[in-house]
mmCIF file of C-alpha atoms in Angstrom:
data_model
loop_
_atom_site.group_PDB
_atom_site.id
_atom_site.type_symbol
_atom_site.label_atom_id
_atom_site.label_comp_id
_atom_site.label_asym_id
_atom_site.label_seq_id
_atom_site.Cartn_x
_atom_site.Cartn_y
_atom_site.Cartn_z
ATOM 1 C CA MET A 1 -1.948 31.288 88.420
ATOM 2 C CA ALA A 2 -4.223 28.909 86.466
ATOM 3 C CA SER A 3 -5.808 31.156 83.502
ATOM 4 C CA LEU A 4 -5.246 33.586 81.191
ATOM 5 C CA HIS A 5 -8.578 35.395 79.504
ATOM 6 C CA ASP A 6 -8.599 37.654 76.482
ATOM 7 C CA LEU A 7 -5.160 37.535 75.492
ATOM 8 C CA LEU A 8 -4.288 39.644 72.403
ATOM 9 C CA ALA A 9 -2.802 38.356 69.690
ATOM 10 C CA PRO A 10 -2.634 40.863 66.863
ATOM 11 C CA ALA A 11 -1.274 40.549 62.866
ATOM 12 C CA LYS A 12 1.590 42.277 61.626
ATOM 13 C CA LEU A 13 1.887 44.096 58.341
ATOM 14 C CA ASN A 14 5.316 43.968 55.932
ATOM 15 C CA LEU A 15 5.688 47.537 55.207
ATOM 16 C CA PHE A 16 8.479 46.228 52.379
ATOM 17 C CA LEU A 17 9.926 43.244 51.836
ATOM 18 C CA HIS A 18 12.831 42.848 50.083
ATOM 19 C CA VAL A 19 14.882 39.608 48.907
ATOM 20 C CA VAL A 20 18.252 39.943 49.028
ATOM 21 C CA GLY A 21 19.698 36.814 48.449
ATOM 22 C CA ARG A 22 19.458 32.710 49.212
ATOM 23 C CA ARG A 23 21.366 30.350 51.636
ATOM 24 C CA ALA A 24 23.238 27.377 50.376
ATOM 25 C CA ASP A 25 20.176 25.281 52.415
ATOM 26 C CA GLY A 26 17.631 27.386 50.147
ATOM 27 C CA TYR A 27 16.121 29.311 52.964
ATOM 28 C CA HIS A 28 15.925 33.115 51.810
ATOM 29 C CA LEU A 29 17.645 36.211 53.044
ATOM 30 C CA LEU A 30 14.987 38.567 53.282
ATOM 31 C CA GLN A 31 14.344 42.796 54.478
ATOM 32 C CA SER A 32 11.582 44.101 55.964
ATOM 33 C CA VAL A 33 10.169 45.931 58.352
ATOM 34 C CA PHE A 34 7.332 44.399 60.429
ATOM 35 C CA VAL A 35 4.780 45.871 62.234
ATOM 36 C CA LEU A 36 1.805 45.472 64.887
ATOM 37 C CA ILE A 37 -1.506 46.302 63.920
ATOM 38 C CA ASP A 38 -4.692 46.494 65.854
ATOM 39 C CA TRP A 39 -6.448 43.571 64.010
ATOM 40 C CA SER A 40 -6.416 40.532 66.509
ATOM 41 C CA ASP A 41 -7.345 37.347 67.283
ATOM 42 C CA THR A 42 -8.121 36.703 70.992
ATOM 43 C CA LEU A 43 -6.969 33.655 73.611
ATOM 44 C CA HIS A 44 -7.998 32.333 76.616
ATOM 45 C CA ILE A 45 -5.522 29.791 78.164
ATOM 46 C CA ASP A 46 -6.293 27.723 81.413
ATOM 47 C CA THR A 47 -4.015 25.247 82.678
ATOM 48 C CA ARG A 48 -4.222 21.691 82.911
ATOM 49 C CA GLY A 49 -2.659 18.930 85.312
ATOM 50 C CA ASP A 50 -2.736 16.379 83.534
ATOM 51 C CA GLY A 51 -0.528 16.939 80.960
ATOM 52 C CA HIS A 52 -2.904 17.143 77.624
ATOM 53 C CA ILE A 53 -3.277 19.850 76.010
ATOM 54 C CA GLN A 54 -5.841 20.149 73.321
ATOM 55 C CA ARG A 55 -7.113 23.468 71.905
ATOM 56 C CA HIS A 56 -10.821 24.880 71.245
ATOM 57 C CA ASP A 57 -12.048 26.691 68.429
ATOM 58 C CA LEU A 58 -14.820 29.764 69.485
ATOM 59 C CA GLY A 59 -15.951 30.953 65.999
ATOM 60 C CA THR A 60 -13.700 30.143 62.325
ATOM 61 C CA LEU A 61 -12.334 26.512 63.380
ATOM 62 C CA LEU A 62 -8.714 25.731 62.784
ATOM 63 C CA PRO A 63 -6.332 23.541 60.819
ATOM 64 C CA GLU A 64 -6.141 20.172 63.360
ATOM 65 C CA ASN A 65 -2.467 20.544 64.211
ATOM 66 C CA ASP A 66 -2.105 24.122 63.963
ATOM 67 C CA LEU A 67 0.497 26.480 65.451
ATOM 68 C CA CYS A 68 -0.620 27.096 68.495
ATOM 69 C CA LEU A 69 -0.828 23.234 69.233
ATOM 70 C CA LYS A 70 2.641 22.689 67.995
ATOM 71 C CA ALA A 71 4.047 25.580 70.254
ATOM 72 C CA ALA A 72 2.280 24.455 73.479
ATOM 73 C CA HIS A 73 3.650 21.222 72.790
ATOM 74 C CA LEU A 74 7.016 22.390 71.495
ATOM 75 C CA LEU A 75 7.579 24.192 74.741
ATOM 76 C CA GLN A 76 6.711 21.362 77.056
ATOM 77 C CA GLN A 77 9.422 18.553 75.223
ATOM 78 C CA ALA A 78 12.089 21.695 75.298
ATOM 79 C CA THR A 79 11.244 22.227 79.655
ATOM 80 C CA GLY A 80 9.942 18.581 80.042
ATOM 81 C CA CYS A 81 7.052 20.361 81.443
ATOM 82 C CA GLN A 82 4.318 17.607 83.257
ATOM 83 C CA LEU A 83 1.392 20.742 82.997
ATOM 84 C CA GLY A 84 -1.216 20.540 80.140
ATOM 85 C CA ALA A 85 -3.379 23.261 78.814
ATOM 86 C CA ASP A 86 -6.672 24.543 77.412
ATOM 87 C CA ILE A 87 -6.400 26.374 74.258
ATOM 88 C CA HIS A 88 -9.419 28.472 73.715
ATOM 89 C CA ILE A 89 -9.001 30.621 70.419
ATOM 90 C CA ASP A 90 -11.402 33.293 69.153
ATOM 91 C CA LYS A 91 -10.116 33.595 65.162
ATOM 92 C CA HIS A 92 -10.963 36.993 63.563
ATOM 93 C CA VAL A 93 -7.381 37.633 61.678
ATOM 94 C CA PRO A 94 -7.859 35.518 58.092
ATOM 95 C CA TRP A 95 -4.974 32.946 57.352
ATOM 96 C CA GLY A 96 -3.448 32.925 54.027
ATOM 97 C CA ALA A 97 -3.371 36.615 54.099
ATOM 98 C CA GLY A 98 0.417 37.193 54.725
ATOM 99 C CA MET A 99 -0.456 38.893 58.058
ATOM 100 C CA GLY A 100 0.866 36.444 60.559
ATOM 101 C CA GLY A 101 -2.349 35.488 62.066
ATOM 102 C CA GLY A 102 -1.183 31.639 63.117
ATOM 103 C CA SER A 103 2.650 33.334 64.035
ATOM 104 C CA SER A 104 0.654 35.545 66.461
ATOM 105 C CA ASP A 105 -1.695 32.951 68.083
ATOM 106 C CA ALA A 106 1.579 31.084 68.334
ATOM 107 C CA ALA A 107 3.731 33.846 70.162
ATOM 108 C CA THR A 108 0.831 34.439 72.300
ATOM 109 C CA VAL A 109 0.273 30.873 73.727
ATOM 110 C CA LEU A 110 4.440 30.706 73.804
ATOM 111 C CA LEU A 111 4.127 33.768 76.264
ATOM 112 C CA ALA A 112 1.447 32.572 78.088
ATOM 113 C CA LEU A 113 2.337 29.005 78.731
ATOM 114 C CA ASN A 114 5.871 30.713 80.144
ATOM 115 C CA ARG A 115 4.198 32.527 82.843
ATOM 116 C CA LEU A 116 1.214 29.847 83.715
ATOM 117 C CA TRP A 117 3.178 27.141 83.674
ATOM 118 C CA SER A 118 5.877 28.747 86.191
ATOM 119 C CA LEU A 119 8.999 27.863 82.851
ATOM 120 C CA HIS A 120 10.798 31.460 83.488
ATOM 121 C CA LEU A 121 12.325 31.203 80.217
ATOM 122 C CA SER A 122 13.816 34.734 79.208
ATOM 123 C CA VAL A 123 11.917 36.366 75.855
ATOM 124 C CA ASP A 124 15.735 35.372 74.065
ATOM 125 C CA GLN A 125 15.133 31.668 75.026
ATOM 126 C CA LEU A 126 11.400 31.839 73.784
ATOM 127 C CA ALA A 127 12.494 33.739 70.839
ATOM 128 C CA THR A 128 15.282 30.770 69.451
ATOM 129 C CA LEU A 129 12.798 27.944 70.266
ATOM 130 C CA ALA A 130 10.030 30.101 68.408
ATOM 131 C CA LEU A 131 11.823 30.272 64.798
ATOM 132 C CA GLN A 132 11.372 26.249 64.728
ATOM 133 C CA LEU A 133 8.291 26.986 64.313
ATOM 134 C CA GLY A 134 8.528 30.007 61.671
ATOM 135 C CA ALA A 135 10.009 33.118 60.704
ATOM 136 C CA ASP A 136 7.631 35.212 62.111
ATOM 137 C CA VAL A 137 6.656 33.817 65.042
ATOM 138 C CA PRO A 138 9.926 35.195 67.290
ATOM 139 C CA PHE A 139 9.286 38.497 66.024
ATOM 140 C CA PHE A 140 5.741 37.976 67.692
ATOM 141 C CA ILE A 141 7.300 37.156 70.854
ATOM 142 C CA ARG A 142 9.933 40.113 70.849
ATOM 143 C CA GLY A 143 6.586 42.424 70.609
ATOM 144 C CA HIS A 144 8.415 45.630 69.036
ATOM 145 C CA ASN A 145 7.499 47.010 65.613
ATOM 146 C CA ALA A 146 11.057 45.857 63.930
ATOM 147 C CA TRP A 147 13.726 46.108 61.220
ATOM 148 C CA VAL A 148 13.614 42.465 60.754
ATOM 149 C CA GLU A 149 16.774 40.525 58.232
ATOM 150 C CA GLY A 150 17.949 37.170 57.734
ATOM 151 C CA VAL A 151 14.946 33.853 57.508
ATOM 152 C CA GLY A 152 13.501 36.652 60.410
ATOM 153 C CA ASP A 153 15.749 35.655 62.963
ATOM 154 C CA VAL A 154 17.895 39.149 62.904
ATOM 155 C CA ILE A 155 15.441 41.503 64.935
ATOM 156 C CA GLN A 156 15.924 45.055 65.892
ATOM 157 C CA PRO A 157 13.250 47.353 67.408
ATOM 158 C CA ILE A 158 12.663 50.134 65.248
ATOM 159 C CA SER A 159 11.325 53.741 66.368
ATOM 160 C CA LEU A 160 8.275 54.585 64.017
ATOM 161 C CA PRO A 161 7.824 58.180 62.972
ATOM 162 C CA ASP A 162 4.562 59.885 64.804
ATOM 163 C CA ASP A 163 2.428 60.078 61.470
ATOM 164 C CA VAL A 164 2.472 56.380 60.592
ATOM 165 C CA LEU A 165 1.422 55.579 64.368
ATOM 166 C CA SER A 166 -1.582 58.156 63.822
ATOM 167 C CA SER A 167 -2.132 57.340 60.193
ATOM 168 C CA GLN A 168 -5.227 54.858 59.198
ATOM 169 C CA ILE A 169 -4.498 51.352 57.146
ATOM 170 C CA ALA A 170 -6.981 50.158 55.211
ATOM 171 C CA VAL A 171 -6.455 46.148 55.010
ATOM 172 C CA LEU A 172 -8.429 44.415 52.398
ATOM 173 C CA LYS A 173 -8.171 40.363 52.401
ATOM 174 C CA PRO A 174 -9.144 39.065 49.203
ATOM 175 C CA PRO A 175 -10.606 35.114 49.578
ATOM 176 C CA VAL A 176 -7.985 33.005 47.631
ATOM 177 C CA ALA A 177 -5.217 32.219 50.301
ATOM 178 C CA VAL A 178 -1.557 31.824 48.961
ATOM 179 C CA PRO A 179 0.830 29.466 49.873
ATOM 180 C CA THR A 180 3.679 30.776 50.572
ATOM 181 C CA GLN A 181 5.771 28.081 49.739
ATOM 182 C CA ALA A 182 4.478 28.344 46.404
ATOM 183 C CA ILE A 183 6.056 32.005 46.160
ATOM 184 C CA PHE A 184 9.548 31.390 47.554
ATOM 185 C CA GLY A 185 9.533 28.777 44.894
ATOM 186 C CA SER A 186 8.027 30.653 41.930
ATOM 187 C CA PRO A 187 10.970 31.114 38.944
ATOM 188 C CA ASN A 188 9.787 34.574 38.789
ATOM 189 C CA LEU A 189 11.153 35.463 42.296
ATOM 190 C CA LYS A 190 13.440 38.602 42.298
ATOM 191 C CA ARG A 191 15.914 37.139 44.852
ATOM 192 C CA ASP A 192 18.543 39.440 44.436
ATOM 193 C CA SER A 193 17.468 43.221 45.582
ATOM 194 C CA LYS A 194 20.013 45.868 47.080
ATOM 195 C CA PRO A 195 20.439 45.689 50.799
ATOM 196 C CA ALA A 196 18.928 48.916 52.144
ATOM 197 C CA ILE A 197 19.279 50.860 55.406
ATOM 198 C CA VAL A 198 17.482 51.972 58.198
ATOM 199 C CA ALA A 199 17.960 55.490 57.499
ATOM 200 C CA ASP A 200 16.904 55.060 53.492
ATOM 201 C CA PHE A 201 13.565 53.413 55.155
ATOM 202 C CA LEU A 202 13.012 55.983 57.461
ATOM 203 C CA ALA A 203 13.148 58.763 55.444
ATOM 204 C CA ALA A 204 9.723 57.748 53.479
ATOM 205 C CA PRO A 205 8.232 54.747 55.617
ATOM 206 C CA LYS A 206 4.557 54.848 53.501
ATOM 207 C CA CYS A 207 6.760 54.465 50.618
ATOM 208 C CA PHE A 208 9.645 52.891 50.582
ATOM 209 C CA GLY A 209 10.618 49.654 48.698
ATOM 210 C CA ARG A 210 8.587 47.409 47.585
ATOM 211 C CA ASN A 211 7.395 43.728 47.991
ATOM 212 C CA ASP A 212 9.469 41.682 46.095
ATOM 213 C CA LEU A 213 6.628 38.480 46.941
ATOM 214 C CA GLN A 214 3.698 40.984 45.102
ATOM 215 C CA GLY A 215 4.526 40.088 41.368
ATOM 216 C CA PRO A 216 4.988 35.532 42.084
ATOM 217 C CA ALA A 217 1.597 36.426 44.494
ATOM 218 C CA GLN A 218 -0.124 38.390 41.710
ATOM 219 C CA GLN A 219 0.850 35.390 39.001
ATOM 220 C CA TYR A 220 -0.723 32.896 41.037
ATOM 221 C CA SER A 221 -4.141 35.011 41.489
ATOM 222 C CA SER A 222 -5.615 37.705 39.566
ATOM 223 C CA GLN A 223 -7.633 38.529 42.692
ATOM 224 C CA VAL A 224 -4.255 39.549 44.617
ATOM 225 C CA SER A 225 -4.000 41.851 41.512
ATOM 226 C CA GLN A 226 -7.469 42.834 41.540
ATOM 227 C CA ALA A 227 -7.098 43.954 45.312
ATOM 228 C CA LEU A 228 -4.043 46.149 44.647
ATOM 229 C CA GLU A 229 -6.024 47.677 41.392
ATOM 230 C CA ILE A 230 -9.219 48.198 44.255
ATOM 231 C CA MET A 231 -7.000 49.585 46.680
ATOM 232 C CA GLN A 232 -5.193 52.071 44.340
ATOM 233 C CA ASN A 233 -7.704 53.363 42.988
ATOM 234 C CA ARG A 234 -9.331 54.108 46.294
ATOM 235 C CA PHE A 235 -6.149 55.324 48.160
ATOM 236 C CA GLY A 236 -4.092 56.329 46.067
ATOM 237 C CA ASN A 237 -1.398 53.512 47.245
ATOM 238 C CA SER A 238 -1.454 49.806 47.574
ATOM 239 C CA ARG A 239 0.735 46.984 48.314
ATOM 240 C CA MET A 240 1.104 43.387 49.120
ATOM 241 C CA THR A 241 1.809 41.977 53.149
ATOM 242 C CA GLY A 242 3.921 39.246 53.776
ATOM 243 C CA SER A 243 3.558 36.356 50.489
ATOM 244 C CA GLY A 244 0.111 37.716 50.318
ATOM 245 C CA SER A 245 -2.766 37.831 49.794
ATOM 246 C CA ALA A 246 -3.723 40.865 51.866
ATOM 247 C CA VAL A 247 -2.980 43.980 50.562
ATOM 248 C CA PHE A 248 -2.940 47.446 52.553
ATOM 249 C CA SER A 249 -3.155 51.419 51.875
ATOM 250 C CA TRP A 250 -2.240 54.102 53.846
ATOM 251 C CA VAL A 251 -5.638 56.960 54.423
ATOM 252 C CA ASP A 252 -5.641 59.852 54.310
ATOM 253 C CA GLN A 253 -8.154 61.786 56.721
ATOM 254 C CA ALA A 254 -10.241 62.300 53.712
ATOM 255 C CA ASN A 255 -10.899 58.844 53.136
ATOM 256 C CA ALA A 256 -11.491 57.493 56.208
ATOM 257 C CA LEU A 257 -13.293 54.279 56.787
ATOM 258 C CA PRO A 258 -15.202 52.721 59.312
ATOM 259 C CA LYS A 259 -13.076 50.178 61.811
ATOM 260 C CA THR A 260 -14.621 47.742 59.788
ATOM 261 C CA PHE A 261 -15.441 48.079 56.364
ATOM 262 C CA SER A 262 -17.338 45.357 53.760
ATOM 263 C CA ALA A 263 -17.028 44.638 50.144
ATOM 264 C CA VAL A 264 -19.867 47.464 49.854
ATOM 265 C CA ASP A 265 -17.489 49.807 50.919
ATOM 266 C CA LEU A 266 -14.907 49.461 48.151
ATOM 267 C CA GLU A 267 -17.818 48.983 45.683
ATOM 268 C CA LEU A 268 -17.337 44.609 45.776
ATOM 269 C CA SER A 269 -20.334 42.529 45.400
ATOM 270 C CA ASP A 270 -18.454 39.707 46.666
ATOM 271 C CA PRO A 271 -19.136 39.613 50.799
ATOM 272 C CA THR A 272 -16.632 37.026 51.182
ATOM 273 C CA TRP A 273 -13.370 39.939 50.816
ATOM 274 C CA ALA A 274 -12.226 40.985 54.124
ATOM 275 C CA GLY A 275 -12.007 44.509 55.259
ATOM 276 C CA ARG A 276 -10.273 46.258 57.909
ATOM 277 C CA ALA A 277 -9.327 49.740 59.090
ATOM 278 C CA CYS A 278 -6.442 49.401 61.047
ATOM 279 C CA ARG A 279 -3.223 51.968 62.934
ATOM 280 C CA VAL A 280 -0.046 50.339 63.522
ATOM 281 C CA LEU A 281 0.463 49.858 67.563
ATOM 282 C CA ASP A 282 3.452 50.923 69.013
ATOM 283 C CA ARG A 283 4.250 47.750 70.364
ATOM 284 C CA HIS A 284 2.541 43.968 71.735
ATOM 285 C CA PRO A 285 -0.341 44.462 73.775
ATOM 286 C CA LEU A 286 1.112 41.550 76.081
ATOM 287 C CA LEU A 287 5.020 42.879 76.086
ATOM 288 C CA ASP A 288 4.753 43.942 79.370
ATOM 289 C CA ALA A 289 2.407 41.395 81.474
ATOM 290 C CA LEU A 290 3.774 38.229 79.678
ATOM 291 C CA SER A 291 7.574 38.629 79.186
#
C-alpha cells in the first residue's frame, strides 16, 4: 500500500475536567470524559522510499515541527523503519482551542503509517508510543469516547446515552489561543477536586461536574469569559473544553444552528471568532479501517 487519502482527524471535547491531584514529578492527575466530535482535519499520506518525512500544508500553515512530524519521526525511530512519508494536512480544527486538533492529527499519522509501513503494531503499542507526544494522543489512537484518568494514560471506553449522541453542540472559539502550560502553572488552579465515578456522570452527562481549568483560563484572557457569556445567554449553558479557549453549549431543537455558524449568527462583529455546530461521534471514523 503506497497511499492513504481522506483520513479524518476529529476534534474532541471534555464534557467535564477535574484536577484531582498532582504527582511528585509535577504532572497533574485528571478525571474527564473525552468525546469525539465531527469537526475534523483531513490528512492525505503517501509513502516515500527515501526515508524522508515532509509535511505539506493544504490550508492553514502549521508550526515548523508540529506533532504530525514528531509522530512520524517517533514511529520511524521506535521501529527502525527505513521508509518515509509525505503528509498533507487540510487543517480545519482551530489550534489553541483545547479541542486536541494537533493530538488528533498526530494519532491519525501514527495509525496511517503503521498500516502504510506494514509495522503491525497493536493499538496498545501505538498508544504507549503516543503518550510521548502528549496526554491526549492515546485517546485518539484508541478511538472510543472515554472516561480518562491519570495523566491521560488511563482510558476506559464509555457508552454515552442516546440523547448525548443525538444532540447538537455549538462550539465557539475566540481568537485567543490559551497556552496549556500557563493554565496548569496558575496558582489559582484548583488541584484537589473530589474523585468522581462513572455512574454519577452517566446520571447527568450534559451538566455533570465542571472544568477546573476554566477559571485560570478566564484570568488569562477575557475573551474566554466573553465566549462563555455569549453561549450562556444564547443557549442557557456553557463550558470551556480542555485548557481552552473554545467553549461549547448543548443546543435544544428550538435553537438549532447551521453546520458552520459565523460571528453574525451570535451577534458578534469580529469575524475571527470561529463557530461550528457539531455532533458527538460514536467512534473514531478510522477505528476499524486502520486499527
